mmCIF file of C-alpha atoms and ligand atoms in Angstrom:
data_model
loop_
_atom_site.group_PDB
_atom_site.id
_atom_site.type_symbol
_atom_site.label_atom_id
_atom_site.label_comp_id
_atom_site.label_asym_id
_atom_site.label_seq_id
_atom_site.Cartn_x
_atom_site.Cartn_y
_atom_site.Cartn_z
ATOM 1 C CA MET A 1 140.048 108.169 125.658
ATOM 2 C CA LEU A 2 142.556 109.423 128.189
ATOM 3 C CA ILE A 3 146.678 109.889 127.458
ATOM 4 C CA LYS A 4 147.908 107.895 130.084
ATOM 5 C CA ASN A 5 149.235 110.322 132.969
ATOM 6 C CA ASP A 6 145.918 111.648 132.497
ATOM 7 C CA LEU A 7 143.902 108.801 133.062
ATOM 8 C CA TYR A 8 146.484 107.821 136.445
ATOM 9 C CA GLN A 9 145.810 111.087 137.802
ATOM 10 C CA GLU A 10 142.160 110.427 137.519
ATOM 11 C CA ALA A 11 142.024 107.001 138.869
ATOM 12 C CA LYS A 12 144.457 108.034 141.886
ATOM 13 C CA ALA A 13 142.031 111.210 142.427
ATOM 14 C CA PHE A 14 138.828 108.286 142.421
ATOM 15 C CA ILE A 15 141.174 106.193 144.410
ATOM 16 C CA GLU A 16 142.146 108.468 146.753
ATOM 17 C CA LEU A 17 138.463 109.053 147.525
ATOM 18 C CA CYS A 18 137.229 105.603 147.927
ATOM 19 C CA CYS A 19 140.195 104.470 150.613
ATOM 20 C CA GLN A 20 138.845 107.430 152.306
ATOM 21 C CA GLU A 21 134.936 107.111 152.028
ATOM 22 C CA LEU A 22 135.506 103.294 152.537
ATOM 23 C CA GLY A 23 138.040 103.339 155.154
ATOM 24 C CA ARG A 24 140.860 101.332 153.538
ATOM 25 C CA THR A 25 144.054 102.094 154.909
ATOM 26 C CA ASP A 26 147.132 103.830 153.400
ATOM 27 C CA GLU A 27 148.825 100.421 152.622
ATOM 28 C CA GLU A 28 145.811 99.217 150.767
ATOM 29 C CA CYS A 29 145.530 102.399 148.974
ATOM 30 C CA GLU A 30 149.605 102.784 148.122
ATOM 31 C CA GLN A 31 149.098 98.594 147.184
ATOM 32 C CA ARG A 32 146.202 99.836 145.059
ATOM 33 C CA LEU A 33 147.269 102.582 143.182
ATOM 34 C CA ALA A 34 150.629 100.719 142.241
ATOM 35 C CA ASP A 35 148.509 98.244 140.920
ATOM 36 C CA ILE A 36 146.885 100.565 138.899
ATOM 37 C CA GLN A 37 150.078 102.428 137.937
ATOM 38 C CA LEU A 38 151.414 99.265 136.203
ATOM 39 C CA GLU A 39 147.774 97.839 134.245
ATOM 40 C CA ILE A 40 147.768 101.387 132.676
ATOM 41 C CA ASP A 41 152.014 101.287 131.843
ATOM 42 C CA SER A 42 151.287 97.831 130.212
ATOM 43 C CA TYR A 43 147.663 98.245 128.613
ATOM 44 C CA GLY A 44 146.719 102.458 128.557
ATOM 45 C CA THR A 45 143.246 100.974 130.820
ATOM 46 C CA TYR A 46 142.593 99.668 134.027
ATOM 47 C CA THR A 47 139.604 97.774 135.641
ATOM 48 C CA HIS A 48 137.533 98.429 138.552
ATOM 49 C CA THR A 49 136.612 96.380 141.105
ATOM 50 C CA TYR A 50 133.053 95.274 141.694
ATOM 51 C CA GLU A 51 133.635 97.687 144.938
ATOM 52 C CA GLU A 52 135.490 100.391 143.378
ATOM 53 C CA LEU A 53 132.190 100.580 140.783
ATOM 54 C CA SER A 54 129.688 100.036 143.257
ATOM 55 C CA PHE A 55 130.689 103.237 145.071
ATOM 56 C CA GLY A 56 131.983 105.107 141.897
ATOM 57 C CA ALA A 57 128.404 104.904 140.113
ATOM 58 C CA LYS A 58 126.941 106.213 144.318
ATOM 59 C CA LEU A 59 129.184 109.091 143.606
ATOM 60 C CA ALA A 60 127.876 109.611 140.397
ATOM 61 C CA TRP A 61 124.748 110.051 141.425
ATOM 62 C CA ARG A 62 125.930 112.422 144.414
ATOM 63 C CA ASN A 63 127.642 114.464 142.015
ATOM 64 C CA SER A 64 124.197 114.963 140.252
ATOM 65 C CA ASN A 65 123.877 118.486 140.060
ATOM 66 C CA ARG A 66 120.551 118.671 138.745
ATOM 67 C CA CYS A 67 118.843 115.454 140.545
ATOM 68 C CA ILE A 68 116.608 116.564 143.499
ATOM 69 C CA GLY A 69 116.151 112.955 144.385
ATOM 70 C CA ARG A 70 120.166 112.043 146.108
ATOM 71 C CA LEU A 71 118.828 111.914 149.688
ATOM 72 C CA PHE A 72 119.040 108.478 148.482
ATOM 73 C CA TRP A 73 122.391 107.822 146.577
ATOM 74 C CA LYS A 74 123.568 105.182 149.031
ATOM 75 C CA THR A 75 120.720 102.574 148.681
ATOM 76 C CA LEU A 76 121.404 102.219 144.557
ATOM 77 C CA GLU A 77 121.825 98.807 143.757
ATOM 78 C CA VAL A 78 124.667 98.329 141.134
ATOM 79 C CA PHE A 79 124.419 95.421 138.506
ATOM 80 C CA ASP A 80 128.147 94.826 136.929
ATOM 81 C CA ALA A 81 127.093 93.979 133.833
ATOM 82 C CA ARG A 82 130.363 94.154 132.208
ATOM 83 C CA ALA A 83 130.869 90.307 131.078
ATOM 84 C CA ALA A 84 128.182 91.241 128.493
ATOM 85 C CA LYS A 85 129.543 90.617 125.423
ATOM 86 C CA THR A 86 126.675 90.348 122.269
ATOM 87 C CA GLU A 87 123.888 92.496 121.816
ATOM 88 C CA GLU A 88 121.475 89.787 123.255
ATOM 89 C CA GLU A 89 123.376 89.821 126.521
ATOM 90 C CA VAL A 90 123.311 93.616 126.719
ATOM 91 C CA ALA A 91 118.842 93.090 125.830
ATOM 92 C CA ALA A 92 119.005 90.151 128.595
ATOM 93 C CA ALA A 93 120.744 92.409 131.462
ATOM 94 C CA ILE A 94 118.279 95.012 130.847
ATOM 95 C CA PHE A 95 115.500 93.198 130.506
ATOM 96 C CA ARG A 96 116.356 92.623 134.095
ATOM 97 C CA HIS A 97 117.417 95.662 135.306
ATOM 98 C CA ILE A 98 113.491 97.150 133.984
ATOM 99 C CA GLN A 99 112.169 94.017 136.088
ATOM 100 C CA TYR A 100 114.616 94.455 139.281
ATOM 101 C CA GLY A 101 113.577 98.283 139.056
ATOM 102 C CA THR A 102 110.256 97.979 138.846
ATOM 103 C CA ASN A 103 109.443 95.671 141.171
ATOM 104 C CA GLN A 104 105.997 95.579 140.578
ATOM 105 C CA GLY A 105 105.519 99.486 141.596
ATOM 106 C CA LYS A 106 107.940 99.186 144.098
ATOM 107 C CA VAL A 107 110.680 101.395 142.565
ATOM 108 C CA ARG A 108 114.105 100.323 143.337
ATOM 109 C CA PRO A 109 116.729 102.839 142.240
ATOM 110 C CA ALA A 110 119.248 100.764 139.896
ATOM 111 C CA ILE A 111 122.538 101.032 137.433
ATOM 112 C CA THR A 112 123.657 97.953 134.727
ATOM 113 C CA VAL A 113 127.051 99.295 134.286
ATOM 114 C CA PHE A 114 128.118 97.708 130.902
ATOM 115 C CA LYS A 115 131.710 97.331 129.829
ATOM 116 C CA GLU A 116 133.766 100.307 129.566
ATOM 117 C CA GLU A 117 135.041 102.396 126.100
ATOM 118 C CA ARG A 118 138.030 101.158 125.142
ATOM 119 C CA ASN A 119 140.297 101.514 122.058
ATOM 120 C CA GLY A 120 137.435 102.466 119.955
ATOM 121 C CA SER A 121 135.345 99.531 121.241
ATOM 122 C CA HIS A 122 131.997 100.694 123.214
ATOM 123 C CA ILE A 123 128.429 99.895 124.057
ATOM 124 C CA ARG A 124 125.900 102.450 122.880
ATOM 125 C CA ILE A 125 121.836 102.468 124.130
ATOM 126 C CA TRP A 126 120.758 104.356 121.605
ATOM 127 C CA ASN A 127 117.578 104.658 123.342
ATOM 128 C CA HIS A 128 116.862 108.113 126.015
ATOM 129 C CA GLN A 129 114.875 106.013 128.255
ATOM 130 C CA LEU A 130 114.803 102.334 127.975
ATOM 131 C CA ILE A 131 111.319 102.706 128.206
ATOM 132 C CA ARG A 132 109.634 105.482 126.124
ATOM 133 C CA TYR A 133 106.822 106.396 123.999
ATOM 134 C CA ALA A 134 107.204 106.700 120.249
ATOM 135 C CA GLY A 135 106.581 110.152 118.168
ATOM 136 C CA TYR A 136 105.380 109.805 114.060
ATOM 137 C CA GLU A 137 104.988 112.970 112.247
ATOM 138 C CA ARG A 138 101.648 112.876 109.948
ATOM 139 C CA ASN A 139 100.719 115.522 107.632
ATOM 140 C CA ASN A 140 102.522 118.441 109.811
ATOM 141 C CA GLN A 141 101.194 116.828 113.155
ATOM 142 C CA VAL A 142 102.521 114.468 115.593
ATOM 143 C CA ILE A 143 101.645 111.490 117.225
ATOM 144 C CA GLY A 144 102.475 110.416 120.132
ATOM 145 C CA ASP A 145 106.088 112.410 122.211
ATOM 146 C CA PRO A 146 107.179 114.900 119.941
ATOM 147 C CA ALA A 147 110.612 114.032 121.701
ATOM 148 C CA SER A 148 111.193 110.715 120.319
ATOM 149 C CA LEU A 149 110.398 111.908 116.881
ATOM 150 C CA ALA A 150 113.868 110.858 115.503
ATOM 151 C CA PHE A 151 114.695 107.926 117.207
ATOM 152 C CA THR A 152 111.270 106.631 116.333
ATOM 153 C CA ARG A 153 112.681 107.404 112.912
ATOM 154 C CA ALA A 154 115.765 105.695 113.551
ATOM 155 C CA CYS A 155 113.756 102.550 114.803
ATOM 156 C CA LEU A 156 111.478 102.447 111.308
ATOM 157 C CA ARG A 157 114.999 102.778 109.274
ATOM 158 C CA LEU A 158 116.207 99.641 110.977
ATOM 159 C CA GLY A 159 113.026 98.028 110.784
ATOM 160 C CA TRP A 160 110.600 98.433 113.557
ATOM 161 C CA LYS A 161 107.228 98.742 113.053
ATOM 162 C CA GLY A 162 105.277 101.465 114.879
ATOM 163 C CA ASN A 163 101.353 100.932 115.445
ATOM 164 C CA GLU A 164 101.338 104.877 115.335
ATOM 165 C CA GLY A 165 99.329 105.162 118.300
ATOM 166 C CA ARG A 166 100.077 107.580 120.915
ATOM 167 C CA PHE A 167 101.224 105.221 123.334
ATOM 168 C CA ASP A 168 103.699 103.209 121.601
ATOM 169 C CA ILE A 169 106.613 101.780 123.603
ATOM 170 C CA LEU A 170 109.730 101.460 121.553
ATOM 171 C CA PRO A 171 112.109 99.044 121.104
ATOM 172 C CA LEU A 172 115.360 98.616 122.822
ATOM 173 C CA VAL A 173 118.204 99.608 120.130
ATOM 174 C CA ILE A 174 122.231 98.496 120.559
ATOM 175 C CA GLN A 175 125.060 99.131 119.215
ATOM 176 C CA VAL A 176 127.927 97.144 120.057
ATOM 177 C CA ASP A 177 131.023 98.367 118.557
ATOM 178 C CA ASP A 178 130.734 99.320 114.862
ATOM 179 C CA ARG A 179 127.990 96.533 114.390
ATOM 180 C CA PRO A 180 124.977 97.321 112.818
ATOM 181 C CA PRO A 181 122.476 97.779 115.788
ATOM 182 C CA GLN A 182 120.357 95.137 116.962
ATOM 183 C CA TRP A 183 116.653 96.431 118.425
ATOM 184 C CA PHE A 184 114.442 94.417 120.044
ATOM 185 C CA GLU A 185 110.847 94.704 121.673
ATOM 186 C CA ILE A 186 110.937 95.095 125.430
ATOM 187 C CA PRO A 187 108.830 91.977 126.727
ATOM 188 C CA LYS A 188 105.214 93.471 127.364
ATOM 189 C CA GLN A 189 104.660 92.312 130.610
ATOM 190 C CA ASP A 190 107.907 94.135 131.996
ATOM 191 C CA VAL A 191 106.737 97.200 131.203
ATOM 192 C CA LEU A 192 104.058 99.163 134.573
ATOM 193 C CA GLU A 193 101.366 101.247 133.072
ATOM 194 C CA VAL A 194 99.185 104.059 134.797
ATOM 195 C CA PRO A 195 96.337 105.050 133.531
ATOM 196 C CA LEU A 196 95.056 108.821 134.318
ATOM 197 C CA SER A 197 92.340 109.705 136.888
ATOM 198 C CA HIS A 198 91.498 111.816 139.328
ATOM 199 C CA PRO A 199 89.905 112.133 143.020
ATOM 200 C CA SER A 200 87.257 114.122 141.197
ATOM 201 C CA LEU A 201 87.674 115.067 137.806
ATOM 202 C CA GLU A 202 86.963 113.297 134.844
ATOM 203 C CA PHE A 203 90.228 112.483 133.735
ATOM 204 C CA GLU A 204 89.545 108.701 132.108
ATOM 205 C CA LYS A 205 87.733 110.340 129.106
ATOM 206 C CA LEU A 206 91.272 111.728 127.941
ATOM 207 C CA GLY A 207 92.723 108.316 127.465
ATOM 208 C CA VAL A 208 96.036 109.413 129.060
ATOM 209 C CA GLN A 209 99.001 106.944 130.455
ATOM 210 C CA TRP A 210 102.305 107.439 131.717
ATOM 211 C CA TYR A 211 104.922 104.389 132.011
ATOM 212 C CA GLY A 212 105.834 104.184 135.992
ATOM 213 C CA VAL A 213 109.409 104.440 136.005
ATOM 214 C CA PRO A 214 112.096 106.683 134.478
ATOM 215 C CA PHE A 215 115.280 104.729 132.948
ATOM 216 C CA VAL A 216 117.181 107.220 131.543
ATOM 217 C CA SER A 217 119.740 105.136 129.190
ATOM 218 C CA ASP A 218 122.256 107.556 127.019
ATOM 219 C CA MET A 219 124.660 109.434 129.656
ATOM 220 C CA VAL A 220 128.263 108.316 129.885
ATOM 221 C CA LEU A 221 129.019 107.362 133.489
ATOM 222 C CA GLU A 222 132.567 108.511 134.146
ATOM 223 C CA ILE A 223 134.577 107.040 137.606
ATOM 224 C CA GLY A 224 138.069 107.836 137.584
ATOM 225 C CA GLY A 225 138.829 108.113 133.892
ATOM 226 C CA ILE A 226 136.858 104.799 132.730
ATOM 227 C CA ARG A 227 134.151 106.012 130.601
ATOM 228 C CA TYR A 228 131.192 103.511 130.408
ATOM 229 C CA THR A 229 128.780 104.541 127.368
ATOM 230 C CA ALA A 230 126.144 102.526 128.626
ATOM 231 C CA ALA A 231 124.863 102.469 131.999
ATOM 232 C CA PRO A 232 121.595 102.931 132.221
ATOM 233 C CA PHE A 233 119.736 103.755 135.471
ATOM 234 C CA ASN A 234 116.416 104.566 136.951
ATOM 235 C CA GLY A 235 114.679 106.204 140.529
ATOM 236 C CA TRP A 236 111.300 106.655 140.823
ATOM 237 C CA TYR A 237 109.085 110.027 139.540
ATOM 238 C CA MET A 238 108.755 112.880 140.550
ATOM 239 C CA GLU A 239 105.233 114.137 139.805
ATOM 240 C CA THR A 240 106.426 116.837 137.925
ATOM 241 C CA GLU A 241 108.063 115.495 135.237
ATOM 242 C CA ILE A 242 105.061 113.826 134.362
ATOM 243 C CA GLY A 243 102.364 116.499 134.983
ATOM 244 C CA ALA A 244 104.484 119.826 134.304
ATOM 245 C CA ARG A 245 106.366 118.722 131.670
ATOM 246 C CA ASN A 246 105.635 115.495 129.558
ATOM 247 C CA LEU A 247 102.279 115.976 129.460
ATOM 248 C CA ALA A 248 101.913 119.446 129.707
ATOM 249 C CA ASP A 249 104.446 121.021 127.792
ATOM 250 C CA GLU A 250 103.247 122.869 124.528
ATOM 251 C CA ARG A 251 106.225 120.544 122.748
ATOM 252 C CA ARG A 252 105.353 117.724 124.779
ATOM 253 C CA TYR A 253 101.819 115.711 124.522
ATOM 254 C CA ASN A 254 100.415 119.496 125.411
ATOM 255 C CA LEU A 255 97.401 118.456 127.664
ATOM 256 C CA LEU A 256 96.585 121.550 129.162
ATOM 257 C CA PRO A 257 93.649 122.661 126.424
ATOM 258 C CA GLN A 258 92.080 119.258 127.156
ATOM 259 C CA VAL A 259 92.282 119.491 130.475
ATOM 260 C CA ALA A 260 91.160 123.160 130.959
ATOM 261 C CA SER A 261 88.241 122.022 128.547
ATOM 262 C CA LEU A 262 87.031 119.144 131.361
ATOM 263 C CA MET A 263 87.527 121.592 133.869
ATOM 264 C CA LYS A 264 85.217 123.971 132.226
ATOM 265 C CA LEU A 265 87.661 127.052 132.913
ATOM 266 C CA ASP A 266 87.337 130.013 131.166
ATOM 267 C CA GLN A 267 90.100 130.074 128.498
ATOM 268 C CA SER A 268 89.391 133.061 126.606
ATOM 269 C CA SER A 269 92.163 135.315 127.838
ATOM 270 C CA ASN A 270 95.459 134.279 130.209
ATOM 271 C CA ALA A 271 94.349 136.205 132.793
ATOM 272 C CA THR A 272 92.012 133.635 134.205
ATOM 273 C CA LEU A 273 95.148 131.474 134.731
ATOM 274 C CA TRP A 274 93.352 128.595 133.246
ATOM 275 C CA LYS A 275 96.701 127.075 132.323
ATOM 276 C CA ASP A 276 98.066 127.194 135.870
ATOM 277 C CA LYS A 277 94.609 125.482 137.644
ATOM 278 C CA ALA A 278 94.617 123.392 134.788
ATOM 279 C CA LEU A 279 98.404 122.245 135.478
ATOM 280 C CA VAL A 280 97.663 121.394 139.306
ATOM 281 C CA GLU A 281 94.772 119.112 138.804
ATOM 282 C CA LEU A 282 97.554 117.504 135.738
ATOM 283 C CA ASN A 283 100.055 117.141 138.828
ATOM 284 C CA VAL A 284 96.963 116.303 141.204
ATOM 285 C CA SER A 285 95.357 113.461 138.175
ATOM 286 C CA VAL A 286 99.093 112.070 138.334
ATOM 287 C CA LEU A 287 100.108 111.319 141.991
ATOM 288 C CA HIS A 288 96.589 109.781 142.384
ATOM 289 C CA SER A 289 96.863 107.468 139.669
ATOM 290 C CA PHE A 290 100.311 106.337 140.573
ATOM 291 C CA LYS A 291 98.863 105.701 144.628
ATOM 292 C CA LEU A 292 95.771 104.305 142.845
ATOM 293 C CA ALA A 293 98.330 101.653 140.527
ATOM 294 C CA GLY A 294 100.783 100.672 143.831
ATOM 295 C CA VAL A 295 103.376 102.782 141.794
ATOM 296 C CA SER A 296 106.430 104.951 143.854
ATOM 297 C CA ILE A 297 106.085 108.703 142.978
ATOM 298 C CA VAL A 298 107.195 111.203 145.124
ATOM 299 C CA ASP A 299 105.751 114.636 145.038
ATOM 300 C CA HIS A 300 107.539 118.037 144.131
ATOM 301 C CA HIS A 301 107.523 118.935 148.293
ATOM 302 C CA THR A 302 108.420 116.137 149.703
ATOM 303 C CA ALA A 303 111.298 115.946 147.538
ATOM 304 C CA ALA A 304 112.020 119.335 148.200
ATOM 305 C CA ASP A 305 111.890 118.367 151.780
ATOM 306 C CA GLN A 306 114.298 115.178 151.300
ATOM 307 C CA PHE A 307 116.678 117.212 149.288
ATOM 308 C CA LYS A 308 117.085 119.152 152.427
ATOM 309 C CA LEU A 309 117.848 116.711 154.196
ATOM 310 C CA TYR A 310 120.248 115.668 151.959
ATOM 311 C CA GLU A 311 122.254 118.494 151.819
ATOM 312 C CA THR A 312 121.932 118.467 156.185
ATOM 313 C CA MET A 313 123.035 114.805 155.631
ATOM 314 C CA GLU A 314 126.074 115.896 153.507
ATOM 315 C CA ASN A 315 127.333 118.637 155.551
ATOM 316 C CA LYS A 316 127.247 116.237 158.921
ATOM 317 C CA HIS A 317 129.406 114.004 157.123
ATOM 318 C CA ASN A 318 131.912 117.538 156.219
ATOM 319 C CA ARG A 319 130.851 117.558 152.982
ATOM 320 C CA SER A 320 129.790 120.318 151.067
ATOM 321 C CA ILE A 321 126.883 119.726 147.920
ATOM 322 C CA THR A 322 127.091 120.680 144.526
ATOM 323 C CA GLY A 323 124.137 121.331 143.067
ATOM 324 C CA ASP A 324 122.364 123.357 139.505
ATOM 325 C CA TRP A 325 119.665 125.855 140.921
ATOM 326 C CA THR A 326 117.728 126.067 137.553
ATOM 327 C CA TRP A 327 117.393 122.276 137.304
ATOM 328 C CA LEU A 328 116.417 121.832 141.043
ATOM 329 C CA ILE A 329 113.478 124.003 141.487
ATOM 330 C CA PRO A 330 110.120 121.846 140.702
ATOM 331 C CA PRO A 331 108.357 123.497 137.700
ATOM 332 C CA VAL A 332 105.493 123.542 139.830
ATOM 333 C CA SER A 333 105.091 126.469 142.629
ATOM 334 C CA PRO A 334 108.440 126.713 142.749
ATOM 335 C CA ALA A 335 108.636 129.028 145.435
ATOM 336 C CA THR A 336 106.867 127.249 148.190
ATOM 337 C CA THR A 337 110.480 125.230 148.199
ATOM 338 C CA GLU A 338 112.969 126.255 150.165
ATOM 339 C CA ILE A 339 115.120 125.219 147.409
ATOM 340 C CA PHE A 340 113.812 127.770 145.707
ATOM 341 C CA HIS A 341 115.307 130.735 148.175
ATOM 342 C CA SER A 342 118.890 128.596 148.110
ATOM 343 C CA LYS A 343 122.054 129.318 146.724
ATOM 344 C CA TYR A 344 124.201 126.255 144.977
ATOM 345 C CA ASP A 345 127.330 125.696 144.033
ATOM 346 C CA ASN A 346 127.113 124.068 140.504
ATOM 347 C CA THR A 347 130.465 123.039 139.903
ATOM 348 C CA VAL A 348 130.951 119.308 137.931
ATOM 349 C CA VAL A 349 132.526 117.570 140.512
ATOM 350 C CA LYS A 350 133.566 113.797 139.657
ATOM 351 C CA PRO A 351 131.944 110.676 139.226
ATOM 352 C CA ASN A 352 129.309 111.693 137.512
ATOM 353 C CA PHE A 353 127.058 111.219 134.471
ATOM 354 C CA PHE A 354 127.498 113.012 131.298
ATOM 355 C CA TYR A 355 125.473 113.393 127.866
ATOM 356 C CA GLN A 356 127.229 111.840 125.121
ATOM 357 C CA ASP A 357 126.399 112.848 121.201
ATOM 358 C CA SER A 358 123.925 110.599 119.339
ATOM 359 C CA PRO A 359 124.441 107.714 118.090
ATOM 360 C CA PHE A 360 122.307 107.999 115.382
ATOM 361 C CA ALA A 361 122.614 111.154 113.906
ATOM 362 C CA GLU A 362 123.816 109.669 110.653
ATOM 363 C CA LEU A 363 121.576 107.541 109.925
ATOM 364 C CA LEU A 364 118.815 110.187 109.806
ATOM 365 C CA ASN A 365 121.098 112.026 107.849
HETATM 366 N N1 LIG B 1 112.363 113.749 133.528
HETATM 367 C C1 LIG B 1 112.373 112.411 132.988
HETATM 368 C C2 LIG B 1 111.080 111.938 132.273
HETATM 369 O O1 LIG B 1 110.620 112.775 132.558
HETATM 370 C C3 LIG B 1 113.146 111.279 134.041
HETATM 371 C C4 LIG B 1 114.591 112.180 134.417
HETATM 372 C C5 LIG B 1 115.217 110.819 135.774
HETATM 373 N N2 LIG B 1 113.868 111.319 136.499
HETATM 374 C C6 LIG B 1 114.043 110.386 137.701
HETATM 375 N N3 LIG B 1 112.720 110.787 138.399
HETATM 376 N N4 LIG B 1 115.081 109.602 138.105
HETATM 377 O O2 LIG B 1 110.904 110.959 131.258
#
């Protein structure tokens, strides 16, 4: 936790930004800061109003240098779940978030903010994403998602039983303070999944699917010096996240050889560019399948155009943008997008989302 004066300085910077952008008067701003100073003096911390929490979460999205989807930062729905105390209450708020964000496929960006870290008391969601596939090691081979190996092992140790399938939805694991973590099966009807098909190729033969909505759940949201260690958020997918990474990376589902076989490509030499051809069709398949299933998704060309529009909009409000070029360029045909030919300042501005230490490393030692 920050020492009192550092916390006040962080709070001040944030509150002044709020006042400026939300059009509060100087008097209102000074009054709020005086209240915060008193609160910090007495309790060593302070509590955000809903307006501050909501605006702070939106700013954290606006400041996420690696995110290409920031044009929509103002539309973020912010659920205040700071009153949730028990593991059951946290799980219930998360299931509501999944339902709201999924919205039968018409995906709505949302965040649920749980109680902030306070004197060592904290809430952690162990999952990297609320919905993700398990990964199991069997005879030196991986079944499922290799990215989930460690977390899956943690779930099994906690008593969860996996089916050892390629697409098993992992349970939700919640830890409150130093209590033992609790796991909850996510209600089946809340999980939207999309089987892969293709406009002309027989992708059904691959028997591959992906879940409809990414809910990142392991980052800490920092607003005005306050750390929200459990604040899962979601947007909609960009197709390359699934088609060029999750399903294509050699260290993930590694599907390019199977797609190339389906396409009857010559895989005997790198120079036939079979990987590139397979990659494009895999991405076509992801876009096609999501559209068919009525699930929101954006292609990387449109997302790149929207990012440029975001930059223009910000400049109109006399704000400069920050960004991480290495993450903003899409992994497919990067040079066809304007982003590739631009430069970005990668300064980290707060509020923002940050990585935090894995809460289950100890359990696996
Ligand atoms: N890249 C991650 C995945 O493939 C999701 C990260 C967040 N993505 C988003 N579109 N909001 O699962």
